[in-house]
Structures are given as structure tokens and as C-alpha cells.
Amino acid sequence: MAKISRNAPCPCGSGKKYKHCCNNIVPFPLNGVSSSENSNGSPAQNKLDEFKESVQGQEFSSIDELNAKLSSFFQAQNDRGIDSFLGLSPNQMQEIVYGQFQLNNHIFDLNFDTSLFSDAPLYKQSLFFLKKLQNCEFLKATQKGNLPRSFVIEFYEKFYSNSRFPVPNKETDLFDLTALKHVLDLSGLIKKSKNKFSLTKKGTSLLNKEKSIEIYKTVFLCYLTKFNWGFRDHYAKLSLIQHSAIFGLYLISTKCDEWTLDSEVSQIFLDAFPDLMLECEPKTYSTPEQQVLKTFSLRFLARFCVPWGFLEEKTEGEKYLDRKIYYRKTEFFKKSFSLKI
């Protein structure tokens, strides 16, 4: 019997590659040995048992013919929609998790509506930062290499004066500004040289030519593919949350037409990737399940979808323990997000 390719989707339907899932633990049922005697209880073994039953009594003229039948069976299994994947198949999920993020992919197209994305918070903040450097030519860094206090205060008053954040004394007091600085640097739009922050040639060119959609796409793709979403949040690595952004966007497209509680959205994600709990250490104040739910809510919903204009947020309850956060997709997202399936 031919072996399953290590890079093929695992026949258990997890959406993972075989080498990252049930590899080396799936003995094929032997003739004369019952499934119960030979089974190790793995999902992949159960699929192989199904295959054995499906070909029971059939005769094959060659090993190649049997292998072709096996390959066809696995392909059908991995092309079948899974409820926990919101109808997506293991093959589609493999492309999502292991493929490179693209605005136009096999699940959807993102065609940004220029008249709407200009209200996205992170785009407005990026443009403010870039234009500040354009007008001033440079911002002199502090002795510790951070942004000057005067700009930190100006940025705060422009975007956060009505928020719950206190007035910052230095850049590191305003997490969102530090994160934005790193993203713009990774995007190749700004640089720090000789203790001065300034625009790069690329940043200058995009601003001078008023290519707003290119600025949005450049910073957006950098945030998705280069910036570490776990930056300074003290949760477990859980990098799959970032790598599966296509699934996350598909999730909010199908589940956030109306105001939806953040924990409900996060639970759908956890149901699709329950193994994430294995990456979290139990703590006295939170279980692995709670950690995954909170991390997804923070990184994907609050720090990605809201700042990029895909979700709007509302909060109910004054006290922290009683506070409930709801999300609903925006008009920008509805007009920019086009499903292919």
C-alpha cells in the first residue's frame, strides 16, 4: 500500500498537513485483522477503516489500481466541507494556513472601496504619521531611540483624547503608536537613521503621487505578513491566529452581519482549531480555552479587524467584569469583501 504524502492534507480532516498531524501513527488495517484489533483510535485510522469497508469484496488487478482508489477516496474526504470549518474543506483550510496571504485568494477577493477605506483608523493614523514626516522632514528621536514626546502628545490628542487611555508621557505609554511605528518601518515607508525618523523614497513617492490605495495596501499587507501580532500582549505565541487570517475574515463575513458577542465569534474560531489549547499553559486565573478565546478576540477582532475598518465595535457594561463587547461588519467590509464560494 502506498504511503500518504507527508505534505498532503491529513485524511483525518483536520486541515493540517499529514506530517503535522497523524504521520507515523496510522497503520493500515491488515487482511485478517479486525479494525478494533488494529486501530489506534486516531481520526486518520478511522478514515482508513472507512476505506477498507468501502472496498470490501472488490478485486483490484494491480497495486496501482488500489492506490488510485485510495487516492480518490482521500481526495473526496478532503474536498468535503466540514461544519467546524464553516463549510470549508480540509484542502481549502490547508491552503489558508500554509499558503501565502493574498488579497485575491481561493476564498474571497478584497477589492478596496476607495470612498470607504479612508475612515479605517489604522489608515488615518498611518497617513497622519507619514504626512507629519513629510511636513517636518524628520522627527528627532529621544535618547532611547523613541519618538519625541511632542509628537506622542499630538498623536494622542488627534486619535485617543476621548478614549480610556491616559495622557502619555512617552512613546511606550501609547502601545498603538509604537506598533504603528514598527509597521510603517517594516512596510518600507519610514526609516530611522542617525537618530532621526524620516520618510523613505518609497514613502515619499506614494505621498507625493497621492496613491492612497497603495499606502493602504502596503501597510495592510505588512501588518498581516510581517508584523508580529503577539507584540507585547503577554499571551502564548498562537501564531496560527495570524496565519489563518483568511479564515478569520471568512468567519466574520458569515457570522457578523448583526451585533455578535466577541466570545461567540472567538468560540467559532476555537472550534475550528481546538489544538491551539495545547499551546497554552494552565494558569490559576485562566484555562487554556479562555486564553485562546481572549487572544483571538484581542489580536484578530480588536487589533486587526476594527483598526482596518472591517468591524465596528460597541461595549455594554461599565465595570470590567460586567463588560460585554459586540462586533458587526462595516459597510466598507461588505462592499470590499467578495466571496468566491
PDB file of C-alpha atoms in Angstrom, residues 75-321:
ATOM      1  CA  GLN A  75      -9.341  13.395  -2.208  1.00  0.00           C
ATOM      2  CA  ALA A  76     -13.097  13.127  -1.769  1.00  0.00           C
ATOM      3  CA  GLN A  77     -12.713  13.198   2.012  1.00  0.00           C
ATOM      4  CA  ASN A  78     -10.540  16.289   1.913  1.00  0.00           C
ATOM      5  CA  ASP A  79     -12.781  18.091  -0.572  1.00  0.00           C
ATOM      6  CA  ARG A  80     -15.809  17.657   1.658  1.00  0.00           C
ATOM      7  CA  GLY A  81     -16.995  20.641   3.692  1.00  0.00           C
ATOM      8  CA  ILE A  82     -16.593  20.437   7.485  1.00  0.00           C
ATOM      9  CA  ASP A  83     -19.074  22.052   9.871  1.00  0.00           C
ATOM     10  CA  SER A  84     -16.385  23.318  12.250  1.00  0.00           C
ATOM     11  CA  PHE A  85     -14.678  24.938   9.241  1.00  0.00           C
ATOM     12  CA  LEU A  86     -17.943  26.724   8.385  1.00  0.00           C
ATOM     13  CA  GLY A  87     -18.367  24.557   5.315  1.00  0.00           C
ATOM     14  CA  LEU A  88     -14.794  24.845   4.068  1.00  0.00           C
ATOM     15  CA  SER A  89     -12.952  21.637   3.251  1.00  0.00           C
ATOM     16  CA  PRO A  90      -9.645  20.365   4.696  1.00  0.00           C
ATOM     17  CA  ASN A  91      -7.987  21.112   1.337  1.00  0.00           C
ATOM     18  CA  GLN A  92      -9.205  24.714   1.481  1.00  0.00           C
ATOM     19  CA  MET A  93      -8.065  25.062   5.090  1.00  0.00           C
ATOM     20  CA  GLN A  94      -4.638  23.711   4.198  1.00  0.00           C
ATOM     21  CA  GLU A  95      -4.268  26.461   1.583  1.00  0.00           C
ATOM     22  CA  ILE A  96      -5.422  29.038   4.131  1.00  0.00           C
ATOM     23  CA  VAL A  97      -2.997  28.002   6.877  1.00  0.00           C
ATOM     24  CA  TYR A  98       0.073  27.119   4.794  1.00  0.00           C
ATOM     25  CA  GLY A  99      -0.371  29.377   1.766  1.00  0.00           C
ATOM     26  CA  GLN A 100       0.807  32.954   1.397  1.00  0.00           C
ATOM     27  CA  PHE A 101      -1.819  35.593   2.132  1.00  0.00           C
ATOM     28  CA  GLN A 102      -3.152  37.308  -0.969  1.00  0.00           C
ATOM     29  CA  LEU A 103      -5.870  39.940  -1.306  1.00  0.00           C
ATOM     30  CA  ASN A 104      -7.426  37.810  -4.046  1.00  0.00           C
ATOM     31  CA  ASN A 105      -7.389  34.152  -2.971  1.00  0.00           C
ATOM     32  CA  HIS A 106      -9.430  30.976  -3.397  1.00  0.00           C
ATOM     33  CA  ILE A 107     -11.974  32.013  -0.725  1.00  0.00           C
ATOM     34  CA  PHE A 108     -12.598  35.690  -1.472  1.00  0.00           C
ATOM     35  CA  ASP A 109     -11.470  38.850  -3.227  1.00  0.00           C
ATOM     36  CA  LEU A 110     -10.700  42.042  -1.311  1.00  0.00           C
ATOM     37  CA  ASN A 111     -11.385  44.980  -3.623  1.00  0.00           C
ATOM     38  CA  PHE A 112     -10.966  48.090  -1.519  1.00  0.00           C
ATOM     39  CA  ASP A 113     -13.605  50.769  -1.963  1.00  0.00           C
ATOM     40  CA  THR A 114     -11.578  53.991  -2.017  1.00  0.00           C
ATOM     41  CA  SER A 115     -14.528  56.062  -0.832  1.00  0.00           C
ATOM     42  CA  LEU A 116     -14.828  53.969   2.345  1.00  0.00           C
ATOM     43  CA  PHE A 117     -11.397  52.777   3.489  1.00  0.00           C
ATOM     44  CA  SER A 118     -10.245  56.333   4.231  1.00  0.00           C
ATOM     45  CA  ASP A 119     -12.180  56.077   7.520  1.00  0.00           C
ATOM     46  CA  ALA A 120     -10.257  52.997   8.680  1.00  0.00           C
ATOM     47  CA  PRO A 121      -8.479  54.026  11.923  1.00  0.00           C
ATOM     48  CA  LEU A 122      -5.090  52.488  11.077  1.00  0.00           C
ATOM     49  CA  TYR A 123      -5.100  54.052   7.623  1.00  0.00           C
ATOM     50  CA  LYS A 124      -5.852  57.512   9.054  1.00  0.00           C
ATOM     51  CA  GLN A 125      -3.136  57.085  11.682  1.00  0.00           C
ATOM     52  CA  SER A 126      -0.634  55.902   9.070  1.00  0.00           C
ATOM     53  CA  LEU A 127      -1.387  58.858   6.828  1.00  0.00           C
ATOM     54  CA  PHE A 128      -1.094  61.292   9.755  1.00  0.00           C
ATOM     55  CA  PHE A 129       2.297  59.843  10.713  1.00  0.00           C
ATOM     56  CA  LEU A 130       3.604  59.908   7.126  1.00  0.00           C
ATOM     57  CA  LYS A 131       2.411  63.459   6.437  1.00  0.00           C
ATOM     58  CA  LYS A 132       3.990  64.622   9.690  1.00  0.00           C
ATOM     59  CA  LEU A 133       7.353  63.364   8.455  1.00  0.00           C
ATOM     60  CA  GLN A 134       6.704  64.894   5.037  1.00  0.00           C
ATOM     61  CA  ASN A 135       5.999  68.322   6.525  1.00  0.00           C
ATOM     62  CA  CYS A 136       8.788  68.269   9.114  1.00  0.00           C
ATOM     63  CA  GLU A 137      11.335  66.348   7.015  1.00  0.00           C
ATOM     64  CA  PHE A 138      12.264  64.355  10.121  1.00  0.00           C
ATOM     65  CA  LEU A 139      11.474  63.768  13.790  1.00  0.00           C
ATOM     66  CA  LYS A 140      14.420  63.627  16.144  1.00  0.00           C
ATOM     67  CA  ALA A 141      14.432  60.500  18.278  1.00  0.00           C
ATOM     68  CA  THR A 142      14.848  60.556  22.056  1.00  0.00           C
ATOM     69  CA  GLN A 143      17.980  59.283  23.748  1.00  0.00           C
ATOM     70  CA  LYS A 144      16.330  55.851  23.954  1.00  0.00           C
ATOM     71  CA  GLY A 145      15.533  55.951  20.248  1.00  0.00           C
ATOM     72  CA  ASN A 146      11.793  56.535  20.615  1.00  0.00           C
ATOM     73  CA  LEU A 147       9.508  59.102  19.013  1.00  0.00           C
ATOM     74  CA  PRO A 148       9.672  62.595  20.573  1.00  0.00           C
ATOM     75  CA  ARG A 149       7.192  63.389  23.328  1.00  0.00           C
ATOM     76  CA  SER A 150       5.703  66.325  21.406  1.00  0.00           C
ATOM     77  CA  PHE A 151       4.633  64.026  18.566  1.00  0.00           C
ATOM     78  CA  VAL A 152       3.346  61.388  21.001  1.00  0.00           C
ATOM     79  CA  ILE A 153       1.075  64.024  22.619  1.00  0.00           C
ATOM     80  CA  GLU A 154      -0.037  65.317  19.217  1.00  0.00           C
ATOM     81  CA  PHE A 155      -0.862  61.794  18.041  1.00  0.00           C
ATOM     82  CA  TYR A 156      -2.742  61.071  21.278  1.00  0.00           C
ATOM     83  CA  GLU A 157      -4.835  64.231  21.062  1.00  0.00           C
ATOM     84  CA  LYS A 158      -5.673  63.503  17.426  1.00  0.00           C
ATOM     85  CA  PHE A 159      -6.808  59.899  17.891  1.00  0.00           C
ATOM     86  CA  TYR A 160      -7.145  58.979  21.575  1.00  0.00           C
ATOM     87  CA  SER A 161      -8.211  62.055  23.547  1.00  0.00           C
ATOM     88  CA  ASN A 162     -11.714  60.610  24.005  1.00  0.00           C
ATOM     89  CA  SER A 163     -10.508  57.119  24.851  1.00  0.00           C
ATOM     90  CA  ARG A 164      -9.905  55.388  28.172  1.00  0.00           C
ATOM     91  CA  PHE A 165      -6.125  55.721  27.703  1.00  0.00           C
ATOM     92  CA  PRO A 166      -4.428  58.286  29.986  1.00  0.00           C
ATOM     93  CA  VAL A 167      -2.309  61.066  28.506  1.00  0.00           C
ATOM     94  CA  PRO A 168       1.097  59.524  27.694  1.00  0.00           C
ATOM     95  CA  ASN A 169       4.424  60.937  28.828  1.00  0.00           C
ATOM     96  CA  LYS A 170       6.464  58.962  26.318  1.00  0.00           C
ATOM     97  CA  GLU A 171       6.017  56.761  23.275  1.00  0.00           C
ATOM     98  CA  THR A 172       5.994  53.482  25.196  1.00  0.00           C
ATOM     99  CA  ASP A 173       2.953  54.708  27.148  1.00  0.00           C
ATOM    100  CA  LEU A 174       0.913  54.503  23.938  1.00  0.00           C
ATOM    101  CA  PHE A 175       1.129  50.927  22.643  1.00  0.00           C
ATOM    102  CA  ASP A 176      -0.753  51.604  19.408  1.00  0.00           C
ATOM    103  CA  LEU A 177       1.731  54.275  18.347  1.00  0.00           C
ATOM    104  CA  THR A 178       4.716  52.004  18.999  1.00  0.00           C
ATOM    105  CA  ALA A 179       3.060  49.236  16.982  1.00  0.00           C
ATOM    106  CA  LEU A 180       2.283  51.648  14.134  1.00  0.00           C
ATOM    107  CA  LYS A 181       5.891  52.855  14.078  1.00  0.00           C
ATOM    108  CA  HIS A 182       7.117  49.283  13.670  1.00  0.00           C
ATOM    109  CA  VAL A 183       4.559  48.524  10.944  1.00  0.00           C
ATOM    110  CA  LEU A 184       5.471  51.635   8.919  1.00  0.00           C
ATOM    111  CA  ASP A 185       9.146  50.740   9.282  1.00  0.00           C
ATOM    112  CA  LEU A 186       8.552  47.135   8.183  1.00  0.00           C
ATOM    113  CA  SER A 187       6.454  48.474   5.279  1.00  0.00           C
ATOM    114  CA  GLY A 188       9.470  50.363   3.981  1.00  0.00           C
ATOM    115  CA  LEU A 189       7.689  53.727   4.260  1.00  0.00           C
ATOM    116  CA  ILE A 190       9.734  55.220   7.109  1.00  0.00           C
ATOM    117  CA  LYS A 191      13.243  54.727   8.458  1.00  0.00           C
ATOM    118  CA  LYS A 192      15.422  55.764  11.392  1.00  0.00           C
ATOM    119  CA  SER A 193      18.908  56.947  10.550  1.00  0.00           C
ATOM    120  CA  LYS A 194      21.328  58.990  12.651  1.00  0.00           C
ATOM    121  CA  ASN A 195      18.726  59.114  15.414  1.00  0.00           C
ATOM    122  CA  LYS A 196      16.125  60.707  13.136  1.00  0.00           C
ATOM    123  CA  PHE A 197      12.833  59.338  11.819  1.00  0.00           C
ATOM    124  CA  SER A 198      12.113  60.232   8.186  1.00  0.00           C
ATOM    125  CA  LEU A 199      10.314  59.025   5.068  1.00  0.00           C
ATOM    126  CA  THR A 200      11.944  56.560   2.717  1.00  0.00           C
ATOM    127  CA  LYS A 201      11.987  57.121  -1.043  1.00  0.00           C
ATOM    128  CA  LYS A 202       9.065  54.738  -1.297  1.00  0.00           C
ATOM    129  CA  GLY A 203       7.076  56.625   1.348  1.00  0.00           C
ATOM    130  CA  THR A 204       7.845  59.981  -0.253  1.00  0.00           C
ATOM    131  CA  SER A 205       6.819  58.730  -3.698  1.00  0.00           C
ATOM    132  CA  LEU A 206       3.474  57.319  -2.557  1.00  0.00           C
ATOM    133  CA  LEU A 207       2.627  60.515  -0.657  1.00  0.00           C
ATOM    134  CA  ASN A 208       3.633  62.841  -3.481  1.00  0.00           C
ATOM    135  CA  LYS A 209       1.608  60.863  -6.004  1.00  0.00           C
ATOM    136  CA  GLU A 210      -1.336  60.686  -3.576  1.00  0.00           C
ATOM    137  CA  LYS A 211      -1.611  56.938  -4.059  1.00  0.00           C
ATOM    138  CA  SER A 212      -3.879  56.369  -1.084  1.00  0.00           C
ATOM    139  CA  ILE A 213      -4.939  52.847  -2.036  1.00  0.00           C
ATOM    140  CA  GLU A 214      -1.283  51.793  -2.442  1.00  0.00           C
ATOM    141  CA  ILE A 215      -0.495  53.185   1.001  1.00  0.00           C
ATOM    142  CA  TYR A 216      -3.436  51.269   2.482  1.00  0.00           C
ATOM    143  CA  LYS A 217      -2.470  48.003   0.768  1.00  0.00           C
ATOM    144  CA  THR A 218       1.220  48.373   1.619  1.00  0.00           C
ATOM    145  CA  VAL A 219       0.633  48.918   5.324  1.00  0.00           C
ATOM    146  CA  PHE A 220      -2.228  46.405   5.469  1.00  0.00           C
ATOM    147  CA  LEU A 221      -0.215  43.566   3.899  1.00  0.00           C
ATOM    148  CA  CYS A 222       2.751  44.352   6.121  1.00  0.00           C
ATOM    149  CA  TYR A 223       0.522  44.151   9.197  1.00  0.00           C
ATOM    150  CA  LEU A 224      -0.692  40.759   8.028  1.00  0.00           C
ATOM    151  CA  THR A 225       2.560  39.164   6.907  1.00  0.00           C
ATOM    152  CA  LYS A 226       5.484  40.861   8.674  1.00  0.00           C
ATOM    153  CA  PHE A 227       4.303  42.450  11.914  1.00  0.00           C
ATOM    154  CA  ASN A 228       4.107  40.098  14.923  1.00  0.00           C
ATOM    155  CA  TRP A 229       0.523  40.138  16.215  1.00  0.00           C
ATOM    156  CA  GLY A 230       1.719  38.887  19.580  1.00  0.00           C
ATOM    157  CA  PHE A 231       3.836  42.017  20.092  1.00  0.00           C
ATOM    158  CA  ARG A 232       3.728  42.885  23.810  1.00  0.00           C
ATOM    159  CA  ASP A 233       0.408  41.180  24.639  1.00  0.00           C
ATOM    160  CA  HIS A 234       1.894  38.544  27.026  1.00  0.00           C
ATOM    161  CA  TYR A 235      -0.234  35.688  25.679  1.00  0.00           C
ATOM    162  CA  ALA A 236       1.091  32.440  24.199  1.00  0.00           C
ATOM    163  CA  LYS A 237       2.557  32.604  20.692  1.00  0.00           C
ATOM    164  CA  LEU A 238      -0.526  31.149  18.943  1.00  0.00           C
ATOM    165  CA  SER A 239       0.797  32.210  15.542  1.00  0.00           C
ATOM    166  CA  LEU A 240      -1.999  30.287  13.800  1.00  0.00           C
ATOM    167  CA  ILE A 241      -4.358  33.175  14.617  1.00  0.00           C
ATOM    168  CA  GLN A 242      -2.335  35.382  12.283  1.00  0.00           C
ATOM    169  CA  HIS A 243      -1.594  32.685   9.698  1.00  0.00           C
ATOM    170  CA  SER A 244      -5.293  31.843   9.355  1.00  0.00           C
ATOM    171  CA  ALA A 245      -6.427  35.428   8.755  1.00  0.00           C
ATOM    172  CA  ILE A 246      -8.254  34.353   5.576  1.00  0.00           C
ATOM    173  CA  PHE A 247     -10.417  32.004   7.645  1.00  0.00           C
ATOM    174  CA  GLY A 248     -10.942  34.754  10.229  1.00  0.00           C
ATOM    175  CA  LEU A 249     -12.183  37.148   7.552  1.00  0.00           C
ATOM    176  CA  TYR A 250     -14.416  34.417   6.129  1.00  0.00           C
ATOM    177  CA  LEU A 251     -15.726  33.869   9.671  1.00  0.00           C
ATOM    178  CA  ILE A 252     -16.778  37.483  10.206  1.00  0.00           C
ATOM    179  CA  SER A 253     -18.237  37.582   6.704  1.00  0.00           C
ATOM    180  CA  THR A 254     -20.599  34.735   7.558  1.00  0.00           C
ATOM    181  CA  LYS A 255     -21.241  35.353  11.278  1.00  0.00           C
ATOM    182  CA  CYS A 256     -21.118  39.116  11.929  1.00  0.00           C
ATOM    183  CA  ASP A 257     -23.993  40.545   9.907  1.00  0.00           C
ATOM    184  CA  GLU A 258     -25.563  41.660  13.199  1.00  0.00           C
ATOM    185  CA  TRP A 259     -24.038  42.634  16.544  1.00  0.00           C
ATOM    186  CA  THR A 260     -22.307  39.482  17.817  1.00  0.00           C
ATOM    187  CA  LEU A 261     -20.626  38.927  21.188  1.00  0.00           C
ATOM    188  CA  ASP A 262     -16.853  38.686  20.898  1.00  0.00           C
ATOM    189  CA  SER A 263     -16.759  35.398  22.836  1.00  0.00           C
ATOM    190  CA  GLU A 264     -19.193  33.816  20.368  1.00  0.00           C
ATOM    191  CA  VAL A 265     -17.028  34.776  17.396  1.00  0.00           C
ATOM    192  CA  SER A 266     -13.906  33.559  19.196  1.00  0.00           C
ATOM    193  CA  GLN A 267     -15.558  30.244  20.072  1.00  0.00           C
ATOM    194  CA  ILE A 268     -16.235  29.536  16.389  1.00  0.00           C
ATOM    195  CA  PHE A 269     -12.528  30.020  15.692  1.00  0.00           C
ATOM    196  CA  LEU A 270     -11.550  27.746  18.592  1.00  0.00           C
ATOM    197  CA  ASP A 271     -13.971  25.057  17.376  1.00  0.00           C
ATOM    198  CA  ALA A 272     -12.085  25.069  14.066  1.00  0.00           C
ATOM    199  CA  PHE A 273      -8.639  24.889  15.723  1.00  0.00           C
ATOM    200  CA  PRO A 274      -9.054  23.182  19.133  1.00  0.00           C
ATOM    201  CA  ASP A 275      -5.399  22.089  19.182  1.00  0.00           C
ATOM    202  CA  LEU A 276      -4.452  25.704  19.933  1.00  0.00           C
ATOM    203  CA  MET A 277      -5.301  24.963  23.562  1.00  0.00           C
ATOM    204  CA  LEU A 278      -2.284  22.649  23.666  1.00  0.00           C
ATOM    205  CA  GLU A 279      -0.027  25.686  23.173  1.00  0.00           C
ATOM    206  CA  CYS A 280      -1.295  27.334  26.381  1.00  0.00           C
ATOM    207  CA  GLU A 281      -0.162  26.518  29.891  1.00  0.00           C
ATOM    208  CA  PRO A 282      -2.952  26.286  32.503  1.00  0.00           C
ATOM    209  CA  LYS A 283      -2.886  29.300  34.814  1.00  0.00           C
ATOM    210  CA  THR A 284      -4.539  29.997  38.135  1.00  0.00           C
ATOM    211  CA  TYR A 285      -6.680  32.726  36.611  1.00  0.00           C
ATOM    212  CA  SER A 286      -7.455  31.252  33.182  1.00  0.00           C
ATOM    213  CA  THR A 287      -7.775  27.932  31.401  1.00  0.00           C
ATOM    214  CA  PRO A 288      -6.124  27.198  28.025  1.00  0.00           C
ATOM    215  CA  GLU A 289      -9.549  27.586  26.407  1.00  0.00           C
ATOM    216  CA  GLN A 290     -10.051  31.029  27.937  1.00  0.00           C
ATOM    217  CA  GLN A 291      -6.558  32.088  26.841  1.00  0.00           C
ATOM    218  CA  VAL A 292      -7.197  31.144  23.206  1.00  0.00           C
ATOM    219  CA  LEU A 293     -10.568  32.928  23.208  1.00  0.00           C
ATOM    220  CA  LYS A 294      -9.091  36.102  24.713  1.00  0.00           C
ATOM    221  CA  THR A 295      -6.065  36.055  22.413  1.00  0.00           C
ATOM    222  CA  PHE A 296      -8.194  35.702  19.281  1.00  0.00           C
ATOM    223  CA  SER A 297     -10.536  38.449  20.456  1.00  0.00           C
ATOM    224  CA  LEU A 298      -7.646  40.796  21.179  1.00  0.00           C
ATOM    225  CA  ARG A 299      -5.383  40.124  18.184  1.00  0.00           C
ATOM    226  CA  PHE A 300      -7.872  39.449  15.415  1.00  0.00           C
ATOM    227  CA  LEU A 301     -11.067  41.288  16.358  1.00  0.00           C
ATOM    228  CA  ALA A 302      -9.838  44.277  18.389  1.00  0.00           C
ATOM    229  CA  ARG A 303      -6.378  44.925  16.926  1.00  0.00           C
ATOM    230  CA  PHE A 304      -6.869  43.818  13.331  1.00  0.00           C
ATOM    231  CA  CYS A 305     -10.477  43.954  12.156  1.00  0.00           C
ATOM    232  CA  VAL A 306     -11.502  47.157  13.967  1.00  0.00           C
ATOM    233  CA  PRO A 307      -8.392  49.261  13.153  1.00  0.00           C
ATOM    234  CA  TRP A 308      -8.512  48.211   9.490  1.00  0.00           C
ATOM    235  CA  GLY A 309     -12.172  49.143   9.182  1.00  0.00           C
ATOM    236  CA  PHE A 310     -13.662  45.647   8.816  1.00  0.00           C
ATOM    237  CA  LEU A 311     -15.626  45.592  12.090  1.00  0.00           C
ATOM    238  CA  GLU A 312     -17.318  48.170  14.258  1.00  0.00           C
ATOM    239  CA  GLU A 313     -17.372  47.686  17.998  1.00  0.00           C
ATOM    240  CA  LYS A 314     -19.764  48.513  20.812  1.00  0.00           C
ATOM    241  CA  THR A 315     -19.397  47.916  24.536  1.00  0.00           C
ATOM    242  CA  GLU A 316     -22.061  47.347  27.171  1.00  0.00           C
ATOM    243  CA  GLY A 317     -21.466  47.473  30.923  1.00  0.00           C
ATOM    244  CA  GLU A 318     -19.437  49.960  32.927  1.00  0.00           C
ATOM    245  CA  LYS A 319     -17.449  47.627  35.176  1.00  0.00           C
ATOM    246  CA  TYR A 320     -14.707  45.467  33.702  1.00  0.00           C
ATOM    247  CA  LEU A 321     -16.167  42.155  34.890  1.00  0.00           C
TER     248      LEU A 321
END
